[in-house]
mmCIF file of C-alpha atoms in Angstrom:
data_model
loop_
_atom_site.group_PDB
_atom_site.id
_atom_site.type_symbol
_atom_site.label_atom_id
_atom_site.label_comp_id
_atom_site.label_asym_id
_atom_site.label_seq_id
_atom_site.Cartn_x
_atom_site.Cartn_y
_atom_site.Cartn_z
ATOM 1 C CA MET A 16 -92.394 137.934 11.679
ATOM 2 C CA THR A 17 -89.506 139.912 13.501
ATOM 3 C CA GLU A 18 -88.796 142.476 16.256
ATOM 4 C CA GLU A 19 -86.610 144.109 13.489
ATOM 5 C CA LYS A 20 -82.059 141.782 8.457
ATOM 6 C CA GLN A 21 -80.044 136.435 -0.877
ATOM 7 C CA SER A 22 -78.024 134.522 -3.411
ATOM 8 C CA ALA A 23 -81.226 134.520 -6.247
ATOM 9 C CA GLN A 24 -79.071 131.487 -5.545
ATOM 10 C CA GLY A 25 -78.746 127.706 -2.340
ATOM 11 C CA THR A 26 -77.009 127.671 -5.796
ATOM 12 C CA GLY A 27 -77.504 123.999 -6.135
ATOM 13 C CA ASN A 28 -78.519 120.788 -4.372
ATOM 14 C CA GLY A 29 -76.763 117.447 -3.201
ATOM 15 C CA ALA A 30 -78.226 115.700 -6.150
ATOM 16 C CA ASP A 31 -76.681 118.442 -7.859
ATOM 17 C CA ALA A 32 -73.097 118.076 -6.822
ATOM 18 C CA GLY A 33 -71.308 119.402 -10.269
ATOM 19 C CA ALA A 34 -73.180 122.709 -9.646
ATOM 20 C CA PHE A 35 -70.229 124.615 -8.979
ATOM 21 C CA LEU A 36 -69.303 124.148 -12.734
ATOM 22 C CA PRO A 37 -70.735 127.888 -14.341
ATOM 23 C CA ASN A 38 -73.689 128.181 -16.841
ATOM 24 C CA PHE A 39 -71.023 127.927 -19.918
ATOM 25 C CA CYS A 40 -74.839 128.727 -21.837
ATOM 26 C CA SER A 41 -74.277 132.321 -20.427
ATOM 27 C CA SER A 42 -72.890 134.836 -22.411
ATOM 28 C CA HIS A 43 -72.059 136.551 -18.591
ATOM 29 C CA THR A 44 -69.761 133.152 -18.409
ATOM 30 C CA LEU A 45 -68.990 133.739 -22.534
ATOM 31 C CA PHE A 46 -67.494 136.736 -21.730
ATOM 32 C CA LEU A 47 -65.172 136.156 -18.837
ATOM 33 C CA VAL A 48 -64.231 133.347 -20.305
ATOM 34 C CA VAL A 49 -62.620 135.176 -23.943
ATOM 35 C CA LEU A 50 -61.869 138.321 -21.348
ATOM 36 C CA ILE A 51 -59.090 135.319 -18.818
ATOM 37 C CA ALA A 52 -58.077 133.871 -22.878
ATOM 38 C CA GLN A 53 -57.217 137.052 -23.688
ATOM 39 C CA LEU A 54 -55.155 137.867 -20.604
ATOM 40 C CA LEU A 55 -53.740 134.681 -21.287
ATOM 41 C CA ALA A 56 -52.838 135.572 -24.439
ATOM 42 C CA PHE A 57 -50.790 138.609 -23.326
ATOM 43 C CA ILE A 58 -48.508 136.987 -20.367
ATOM 44 C CA LEU A 59 -47.851 133.878 -23.041
ATOM 45 C CA ALA A 60 -46.874 136.651 -25.450
ATOM 46 C CA LEU A 61 -44.873 138.321 -23.002
ATOM 47 C CA ALA A 62 -43.272 134.951 -21.603
ATOM 48 C CA ARG A 63 -42.055 134.216 -24.924
ATOM 49 C CA GLY A 64 -39.413 137.228 -24.734
ATOM 50 C CA PRO A 65 -38.291 139.142 -28.744
ATOM 51 C CA ALA A 66 -40.208 137.106 -31.318
ATOM 52 C CA PRO A 67 -38.810 137.559 -35.411
ATOM 53 C CA GLU A 68 -42.024 138.638 -36.292
ATOM 54 C CA GLY A 69 -42.500 141.300 -33.715
ATOM 55 C CA PHE A 70 -44.480 141.250 -30.618
ATOM 56 C CA TRP A 71 -47.875 142.669 -32.021
ATOM 57 C CA VAL A 72 -47.820 139.313 -34.414
ATOM 58 C CA ALA A 73 -47.098 136.801 -31.964
ATOM 59 C CA LEU A 74 -49.355 138.295 -29.649
ATOM 60 C CA ALA A 75 -52.312 138.388 -32.656
ATOM 61 C CA PHE A 76 -51.146 134.571 -33.145
ATOM 62 C CA THR A 77 -51.008 133.426 -29.833
ATOM 63 C CA SER A 78 -54.618 135.184 -28.695
ATOM 64 C CA LEU A 79 -55.999 134.050 -32.143
ATOM 65 C CA PHE A 80 -55.070 130.483 -30.739
ATOM 66 C CA VAL A 81 -56.143 130.652 -27.252
ATOM 67 C CA GLN A 82 -59.973 131.961 -28.366
ATOM 68 C CA TRP A 83 -59.907 129.256 -30.490
ATOM 69 C CA VAL A 84 -59.282 127.301 -27.442
ATOM 70 C CA ALA A 85 -61.792 129.050 -24.959
ATOM 71 C CA LEU A 86 -64.254 129.209 -27.259
ATOM 72 C CA GLY A 87 -64.216 125.156 -28.055
ATOM 73 C CA THR A 88 -64.018 124.249 -24.630
ATOM 74 C CA VAL A 89 -67.051 126.856 -23.514
ATOM 75 C CA LEU A 90 -69.363 125.033 -26.746
ATOM 76 C CA VAL A 91 -68.489 121.753 -25.372
ATOM 77 C CA LEU A 92 -68.698 122.504 -21.899
ATOM 78 C CA CYS A 93 -72.623 124.040 -22.507
ATOM 79 C CA LEU A 94 -73.386 120.896 -24.607
ATOM 80 C CA ALA A 95 -72.039 118.519 -22.088
ATOM 81 C CA ARG A 96 -73.499 120.543 -19.034
ATOM 82 C CA ARG A 97 -76.610 118.683 -18.309
ATOM 83 C CA SER A 98 -74.641 115.734 -18.167
ATOM 84 C CA LEU A 99 -71.887 117.371 -15.920
ATOM 85 C CA ILE A 100 -74.002 119.033 -13.219
ATOM 86 C CA PRO A 101 -75.711 114.902 -11.839
ATOM 87 C CA LEU A 102 -72.347 113.757 -11.084
ATOM 88 C CA PRO A 103 -69.722 114.259 -8.005
ATOM 89 C CA PRO A 104 -67.507 117.001 -7.728
ATOM 90 C CA LEU A 105 -64.941 115.499 -8.163
ATOM 91 C CA GLN A 106 -66.379 113.558 -11.167
ATOM 92 C CA ALA A 107 -67.419 116.279 -13.056
ATOM 93 C CA ALA A 108 -64.563 118.701 -12.367
ATOM 94 C CA GLY A 109 -62.496 115.643 -13.922
ATOM 95 C CA ALA A 110 -64.587 115.461 -16.852
ATOM 96 C CA ALA A 111 -64.109 119.478 -17.881
ATOM 97 C CA TRP A 112 -60.836 118.629 -17.427
ATOM 98 C CA LEU A 113 -60.545 116.416 -19.500
ATOM 99 C CA ILE A 114 -62.864 118.000 -21.759
ATOM 100 C CA VAL A 115 -60.728 120.908 -21.968
ATOM 101 C CA LEU A 116 -56.951 118.521 -22.776
ATOM 102 C CA VAL A 117 -59.377 116.971 -25.497
ATOM 103 C CA VAL A 118 -60.340 120.696 -26.849
ATOM 104 C CA THR A 119 -56.897 121.926 -26.615
ATOM 105 C CA VAL A 120 -55.208 118.794 -28.579
ATOM 106 C CA ILE A 121 -57.627 119.191 -31.627
ATOM 107 C CA PHE A 122 -57.387 123.338 -31.608
ATOM 108 C CA SER A 123 -53.358 122.367 -31.779
ATOM 109 C CA LEU A 124 -53.727 119.907 -34.295
ATOM 110 C CA LEU A 125 -55.213 122.248 -36.367
ATOM 111 C CA ALA A 126 -52.856 124.922 -35.752
ATOM 112 C CA LEU A 127 -50.270 122.716 -36.814
ATOM 113 C CA TRP A 128 -52.048 121.913 -39.803
ATOM 114 C CA THR A 129 -53.212 125.626 -40.858
ATOM 115 C CA GLY A 130 -49.429 127.153 -40.239
ATOM 116 C CA GLY A 131 -48.155 124.245 -42.841
ATOM 117 C CA SER A 132 -50.879 124.198 -45.579
ATOM 118 C CA LEU A 133 -49.962 128.493 -45.534
ATOM 119 C CA GLY A 134 -46.164 128.400 -45.106
ATOM 120 C CA LEU A 135 -45.684 129.573 -41.964
ATOM 121 C CA THR A 136 -44.237 126.894 -40.244
ATOM 122 C CA PRO A 137 -42.167 125.973 -43.506
ATOM 123 C CA HIS A 138 -40.037 122.179 -42.655
ATOM 124 C CA MET A 139 -40.615 122.306 -39.404
ATOM 125 C CA PRO A 140 -39.454 118.840 -37.599
ATOM 126 C CA VAL A 141 -41.971 116.528 -35.900
ATOM 127 C CA SER A 142 -39.762 117.461 -33.004
ATOM 128 C CA ASP A 143 -41.331 120.845 -32.635
ATOM 129 C CA HIS A 144 -45.137 119.734 -33.517
ATOM 130 C CA LEU A 145 -44.295 117.071 -30.565
ATOM 131 C CA GLY A 146 -42.800 120.245 -28.714
ATOM 132 C CA PHE A 147 -45.880 122.902 -29.126
ATOM 133 C CA LEU A 148 -48.471 120.313 -28.574
ATOM 134 C CA GLY A 149 -46.613 119.420 -24.997
ATOM 135 C CA ARG A 150 -46.333 122.905 -24.146
ATOM 136 C CA THR A 151 -50.340 123.059 -25.346
ATOM 137 C CA VAL A 152 -51.686 120.626 -23.278
ATOM 138 C CA SER A 153 -49.651 121.480 -20.142
ATOM 139 C CA ILE A 154 -50.473 124.852 -20.121
ATOM 140 C CA SER A 155 -54.206 124.225 -20.470
ATOM 141 C CA ALA A 156 -54.291 121.870 -18.091
ATOM 142 C CA ILE A 157 -52.867 123.862 -15.354
ATOM 143 C CA VAL A 158 -54.821 127.316 -16.294
ATOM 144 C CA SER A 159 -57.867 124.639 -16.002
ATOM 145 C CA ALA A 160 -56.713 122.768 -12.688
ATOM 146 C CA VAL A 161 -57.035 126.329 -10.967
ATOM 147 C CA ALA A 162 -59.789 127.667 -12.813
ATOM 148 C CA LEU A 163 -61.829 124.646 -11.523
ATOM 149 C CA ARG A 164 -60.221 124.742 -8.558
ATOM 150 C CA TYR A 165 -61.213 128.469 -7.695
ATOM 151 C CA LEU A 166 -64.874 127.699 -9.218
ATOM 152 C CA TYR A 167 -64.926 124.966 -6.320
ATOM 153 C CA VAL A 168 -63.836 126.742 -3.490
ATOM 154 C CA GLN A 169 -65.943 129.856 -4.482
ATOM 155 C CA HIS A 170 -69.464 127.648 -4.306
ATOM 156 C CA GLN A 171 -68.688 126.053 -1.359
ATOM 157 C CA TRP A 172 -67.950 129.479 0.343
ATOM 158 C CA LYS A 173 -71.384 130.240 -0.779
ATOM 159 C CA GLN A 174 -72.950 127.395 0.136
ATOM 160 C CA ASN A 175 -72.063 127.504 3.560
ATOM 161 C CA VAL A 176 -73.539 131.816 3.440
ATOM 162 C CA GLU A 177 -76.509 130.482 2.367
ATOM 163 C CA ALA A 178 -76.716 127.421 4.681
ATOM 164 C CA GLU A 179 -75.501 130.153 7.943
ATOM 165 C CA ALA A 180 -78.256 132.853 6.398
ATOM 166 C CA ARG A 181 -81.395 130.153 6.408
ATOM 167 C CA SER A 182 -80.037 129.047 9.903
ATOM 168 C CA ARG A 183 -80.100 132.875 10.912
ATOM 169 C CA ILE A 184 -83.811 133.450 10.019
ATOM 170 C CA GLN A 185 -84.416 130.449 11.254
ATOM 171 C CA ALA A 186 -83.155 130.992 14.834
ATOM 172 C CA LEU A 187 -84.937 134.724 14.741
ATOM 173 C CA GLN A 188 -88.242 132.615 13.917
ATOM 174 C CA ALA A 189 -87.899 130.095 17.044
ATOM 175 C CA ARG A 190 -87.799 133.891 18.609
ATOM 176 C CA ILE A 191 -89.942 136.029 18.191
ATOM 177 C CA ARG A 192 -92.823 133.583 17.403
ATOM 178 C CA PRO A 193 -93.976 133.550 21.755
ATOM 179 C CA HIS A 194 -93.866 137.302 21.453
ATOM 180 C CA PHE A 195 -95.930 138.046 18.320
ATOM 181 C CA LEU A 196 -98.061 134.620 19.020
ATOM 182 C CA PHE A 197 -98.746 136.264 23.224
ATOM 183 C CA ASN A 198 -99.956 139.203 21.658
ATOM 184 C CA SER A 199 -102.393 137.839 19.479
ATOM 185 C CA MET A 200 -103.717 135.665 21.711
ATOM 186 C CA ASN A 201 -104.814 138.223 24.130
ATOM 187 C CA THR A 202 -105.862 140.044 21.399
ATOM 188 C CA ILE A 203 -107.681 137.556 19.889
ATOM 189 C CA ALA A 204 -109.277 136.404 23.770
ATOM 190 C CA SER A 205 -110.649 139.940 23.638
ATOM 191 C CA LEU A 206 -112.616 139.475 20.526
ATOM 192 C CA THR A 207 -113.682 136.738 20.953
ATOM 193 C CA ARG A 208 -117.207 137.838 22.967
ATOM 194 C CA SER A 209 -117.606 141.395 21.514
ATOM 195 C CA ARG A 210 -115.906 140.185 18.038
ATOM 196 C CA PRO A 211 -117.083 136.936 17.215
ATOM 197 C CA GLU A 212 -116.584 137.345 13.219
ATOM 198 C CA ALA A 213 -113.508 139.470 13.773
ATOM 199 C CA ALA A 214 -111.720 137.244 16.382
ATOM 200 C CA GLU A 215 -112.534 134.133 13.716
ATOM 201 C CA MET A 216 -110.748 136.419 10.810
ATOM 202 C CA ALA A 217 -107.617 137.322 13.299
ATOM 203 C CA VAL A 218 -106.951 133.094 14.459
ATOM 204 C CA GLU A 219 -107.112 132.672 10.092
ATOM 205 C CA ASP A 220 -104.779 135.525 10.023
ATOM 206 C CA LEU A 221 -102.346 134.175 12.178
ATOM 207 C CA ALA A 222 -102.565 130.899 10.961
ATOM 208 C CA ASP A 223 -101.585 131.972 7.677
ATOM 209 C CA LEU A 224 -99.022 134.044 8.859
ATOM 210 C CA PHE A 225 -97.058 131.162 11.208
ATOM 211 C CA ARG A 226 -97.791 128.795 8.359
ATOM 212 C CA ALA A 227 -95.474 131.251 5.702
ATOM 213 C CA THR A 228 -92.465 131.328 8.791
ATOM 214 C CA LEU A 229 -92.882 127.280 8.725
ATOM 215 C CA THR A 230 -92.755 127.050 5.533
ATOM 216 C CA ASP A 231 -89.093 125.286 3.794
ATOM 217 C CA LYS A 232 -89.803 127.801 0.402
ATOM 218 C CA ASP A 233 -86.784 130.090 0.111
ATOM 219 C CA THR A 234 -89.192 132.684 -1.793
ATOM 220 C CA LEU A 235 -92.623 133.820 -2.294
ATOM 221 C CA THR A 236 -94.011 135.989 -4.897
ATOM 222 C CA LEU A 237 -94.529 139.592 -4.263
ATOM 223 C CA GLY A 238 -98.199 138.898 -4.229
ATOM 224 C CA GLU A 239 -97.678 136.582 -1.394
ATOM 225 C CA GLU A 240 -95.612 139.078 0.110
ATOM 226 C CA LEU A 241 -98.212 141.750 0.001
ATOM 227 C CA GLU A 242 -100.939 139.559 1.700
ATOM 228 C CA LEU A 243 -98.131 138.211 4.691
ATOM 229 C CA ALA A 244 -98.078 142.959 5.200
ATOM 230 C CA ARG A 245 -101.801 142.469 4.627
ATOM 231 C CA ARG A 246 -102.187 139.908 7.395
ATOM 232 C CA TYR A 247 -99.769 141.587 9.783
ATOM 233 C CA ILE A 248 -101.004 144.760 9.716
ATOM 234 C CA ARG A 249 -105.018 143.364 10.101
ATOM 235 C CA ILE A 250 -104.012 141.574 13.466
ATOM 236 C CA GLU A 251 -102.324 144.340 14.681
ATOM 237 C CA ALA A 252 -105.200 147.307 13.812
ATOM 238 C CA LEU A 253 -107.080 144.913 15.988
ATOM 239 C CA ARG A 254 -105.212 146.030 18.915
ATOM 240 C CA LEU A 255 -103.556 149.482 18.105
ATOM 241 C CA GLY A 256 -107.629 150.432 16.517
ATOM 242 C CA ASP A 257 -107.323 154.511 15.478
ATOM 243 C CA ARG A 258 -103.919 154.600 16.429
ATOM 244 C CA LEU A 259 -103.028 153.131 13.931
ATOM 245 C CA ASN A 260 -102.685 153.884 9.711
ATOM 246 C CA VAL A 261 -101.543 152.546 6.960
ATOM 247 C CA HIS A 262 -102.026 154.150 3.292
ATOM 248 C CA TRP A 263 -100.281 151.950 0.937
ATOM 249 C CA GLN A 264 -99.059 153.619 -2.774
ATOM 250 C CA LEU A 265 -98.396 150.593 -5.137
ATOM 251 C CA ASP A 266 -97.786 151.059 -9.052
ATOM 252 C CA GLU A 267 -101.285 149.543 -10.692
ATOM 253 C CA ALA A 268 -98.525 147.826 -13.217
ATOM 254 C CA LEU A 269 -96.858 145.898 -10.126
ATOM 255 C CA PRO A 270 -96.265 142.039 -11.371
ATOM 256 C CA MET A 271 -97.664 139.974 -8.702
ATOM 257 C CA ASP A 272 -96.155 136.950 -9.884
ATOM 258 C CA TYR A 273 -92.158 138.122 -8.923
ATOM 259 C CA PRO A 274 -90.723 136.423 -7.058
ATOM 260 C CA MET A 275 -88.430 137.479 -3.976
ATOM 261 C CA PRO A 276 -87.034 136.226 -1.130
ATOM 262 C CA GLY A 277 -90.086 135.250 1.526
ATOM 263 C CA LEU A 278 -90.546 137.138 4.473
ATOM 264 C CA VAL A 279 -88.739 140.512 3.223
ATOM 265 C CA LEU A 280 -91.971 143.150 3.580
ATOM 266 C CA GLN A 281 -93.507 141.806 6.612
ATOM 267 C CA PRO A 282 -90.785 142.153 8.586
ATOM 268 C CA LEU A 283 -90.181 146.191 7.806
ATOM 269 C CA VAL A 284 -94.216 146.708 8.159
ATOM 270 C CA GLU A 285 -93.060 145.078 12.094
ATOM 271 C CA ASN A 286 -90.176 147.284 12.835
ATOM 272 C CA ALA A 287 -92.485 150.768 11.061
ATOM 273 C CA ILE A 288 -95.553 149.482 13.950
ATOM 274 C CA TYR A 289 -93.360 148.563 17.036
ATOM 275 C CA HIS A 290 -90.326 151.260 17.010
ATOM 276 C CA GLY A 291 -92.536 153.950 14.973
ATOM 277 C CA VAL A 292 -96.563 153.918 16.139
ATOM 278 C CA GLU A 293 -96.435 151.981 18.939
ATOM 279 C CA PRO A 294 -94.370 154.389 21.615
ATOM 280 C CA LEU A 295 -97.039 157.800 19.716
ATOM 281 C CA THR A 296 -99.177 158.155 22.377
ATOM 282 C CA GLU A 297 -101.617 159.321 19.604
ATOM 283 C CA GLY A 298 -100.415 156.767 16.907
ATOM 284 C CA GLY A 299 -99.320 157.956 13.365
ATOM 285 C CA GLU A 300 -99.466 156.394 10.219
ATOM 286 C CA ILE A 301 -96.628 154.402 8.095
ATOM 287 C CA THR A 302 -96.514 154.238 4.346
ATOM 288 C CA ILE A 303 -96.013 151.363 2.196
ATOM 289 C CA GLY A 304 -95.213 152.084 -1.203
ATOM 290 C CA LEU A 305 -93.895 149.946 -4.270
ATOM 291 C CA SER A 306 -93.694 151.662 -7.982
ATOM 292 C CA LEU A 307 -92.169 150.083 -10.770
ATOM 293 C CA SER A 308 -89.600 151.323 -13.420
ATOM 294 C CA ASP A 309 -88.125 149.202 -16.542
ATOM 295 C CA LYS A 310 -84.820 147.922 -14.667
ATOM 296 C CA ASN A 311 -85.998 147.992 -11.138
ATOM 297 C CA LEU A 312 -89.093 147.090 -8.345
ATOM 298 C CA LYS A 313 -88.526 149.943 -5.518
ATOM 299 C CA ILE A 314 -90.231 148.846 -2.379
ATOM 300 C CA GLU A 315 -90.390 151.679 0.494
ATOM 301 C CA VAL A 316 -91.520 151.765 4.093
ATOM 302 C CA VAL A 317 -92.095 155.071 5.805
ATOM 303 C CA ASN A 318 -93.002 155.311 9.195
ATOM 304 C CA PRO A 319 -92.598 158.064 12.395
ATOM 305 C CA LEU A 320 -90.977 158.499 14.793
ATOM 306 C CA ALA A 321 -91.474 159.610 18.770
ATOM 307 C CA PRO A 322 -89.318 162.150 19.748
ATOM 308 C CA PRO A 323 -86.406 161.068 21.523
ATOM 309 C CA ARG A 324 -86.824 160.129 24.882
ATOM 310 C CA ASN A 325 -90.589 157.971 23.475
ATOM 311 C CA ARG A 326 -88.499 156.106 21.495
ATOM 312 C CA ARG A 327 -87.361 152.227 22.305
ATOM 313 C CA LYS A 328 -84.656 151.107 22.952
ATOM 314 C CA PRO A 329 -82.936 151.153 19.984
ATOM 315 C CA GLY A 330 -83.038 146.997 18.395
ATOM 316 C CA ASN A 331 -79.623 145.255 17.357
ATOM 317 C CA ARG A 332 -81.352 145.487 13.501
ATOM 318 C CA ILE A 333 -81.207 141.818 13.216
ATOM 319 C CA ALA A 334 -84.346 141.715 10.913
ATOM 320 C CA GLN A 335 -82.982 144.356 8.269
ATOM 321 C CA ASP A 336 -79.399 142.700 8.662
ATOM 322 C CA ASN A 337 -81.329 139.910 7.510
ATOM 323 C CA ILE A 338 -83.319 140.903 5.282
ATOM 324 C CA ARG A 339 -79.872 142.542 3.219
ATOM 325 C CA GLN A 340 -77.978 139.460 3.623
ATOM 326 C CA ARG A 341 -80.623 137.222 1.902
ATOM 327 C CA LEU A 342 -81.088 139.945 -0.775
ATOM 328 C CA ASP A 343 -77.171 140.100 -1.918
ATOM 329 C CA LEU A 344 -77.502 135.897 -2.073
ATOM 330 C CA ALA A 345 -80.946 136.400 -3.356
ATOM 331 C CA PHE A 346 -79.712 139.189 -6.461
ATOM 332 C CA ARG A 347 -75.967 138.418 -6.398
ATOM 333 C CA GLY A 348 -75.686 142.018 -4.865
ATOM 334 C CA GLN A 349 -77.741 143.736 -7.197
ATOM 335 C CA ALA A 350 -80.601 144.709 -5.249
ATOM 336 C CA LEU A 351 -79.922 147.640 -2.553
ATOM 337 C CA MET A 352 -81.100 148.550 0.482
ATOM 338 C CA GLU A 353 -81.280 152.098 1.714
ATOM 339 C CA VAL A 354 -82.291 153.199 5.620
ATOM 340 C CA ASN A 355 -82.404 156.769 6.289
ATOM 341 C CA GLU A 356 -83.061 158.781 9.625
ATOM 342 C CA GLU A 357 -85.004 161.768 9.914
ATOM 343 C CA ALA A 358 -85.655 163.865 12.460
ATOM 344 C CA ASP A 359 -89.696 162.895 12.967
ATOM 345 C CA ARG A 360 -89.271 159.627 10.565
ATOM 346 C CA TYR A 361 -87.955 156.206 9.595
ATOM 347 C CA ARG A 362 -87.356 155.694 6.012
ATOM 348 C CA VAL A 363 -86.501 151.869 4.232
ATOM 349 C CA ILE A 364 -85.986 151.173 1.116
ATOM 350 C CA LEU A 365 -85.547 147.992 -1.593
ATOM 351 C CA VAL A 366 -84.423 148.129 -4.843
ATOM 352 C CA LEU A 367 -84.808 144.804 -6.278
ATOM 353 C CA PRO A 368 -83.673 144.213 -10.155
ATOM 354 C CA ARG A 369 -86.772 143.313 -12.633
ATOM 355 C CA ARG A 370 -85.890 139.978 -12.853
ATOM 356 C CA ASN A 371 -86.115 136.541 -11.288
ATOM 357 C CA VAL A 372 -85.474 135.650 -8.879
ATOM 358 C CA ASP A 373 -84.219 131.784 -10.439
ATOM 359 C CA GLU A 374 -82.404 133.351 -13.023
ATOM 360 C CA SER A 375 -80.397 136.281 -10.975
ATOM 361 C CA THR A 376 -79.235 133.005 -8.540
ATOM 362 C CA GLY A 377 -79.015 130.354 -11.286
ATOM 363 C CA ARG A 378 -81.115 128.610 -9.267
ATOM 364 C CA ARG A 379 -83.508 125.464 -10.675
#
């Protein structure tokens, strides 16, 4: 609950220190490895200089060998991933590095044997064989070490960003809890004698709202988010009465078990009521729309705006910035948040990809 703010994501925990290694079984990682391997082959072909067989033939043979090594390494790392993840970072990196070198040696020997069998390297002395083996292993060692270092630094950076986002939302919750609590308790106190059943329901709604803010869960389902928003609206409706009108526009096919970062919808609804409905003497209507398409889940919250002279002092948009950051972390930049302010309307639109949050963050 807030006055006014992803990834999927942290991407690991203390028990899975080796989780900085990507999922080599995924098609996305495979594509990146193949692309990087081809770029490396092109650089090696250029660095080699003029070749007797011509540049394009040399590039073809170099690409074939580099892709062998790359695909073989991906296969082994994919099979060994479950064994690497529980290891400490240094051990996981060392094991992965050794796997790359062993695969490189195997395919180097295979390339020398194939070349001799096909007559591509006739009468090549042993010293040239050793030189080829030494060069390929050295290049593989350097490239793999740089890649592993990059993956580890990127993993540490992402963990730091996620920790900062988590501490920001915890600080935000700690700051606003008294404000919302006092308003709610005053409302409940005024209803205790005149409408005891409404007061009891308000206490239950308030307890569920604070339970959601105190939980350690990073994600909630769409159904849980909607229920939290409804509970918040019920509490505010007791205080604002007929001044508050809510129009729900919900797609019948909404996936209620869809996982998403917790406390995304409720803060937007709170902003809509606080900045949109409360300043209007006659109140107003907020519209909450959720729709589903083939690729996206769209969430839209629209509230009226009072004339400029009656509007509340603009907030610092902590809640919106917080939500935007958590969506970026959870969905790796694939989620979209738009804020549009018109003459008499304020509109916030969230567009979330239709896939599991755990899949998008690579967690669990």
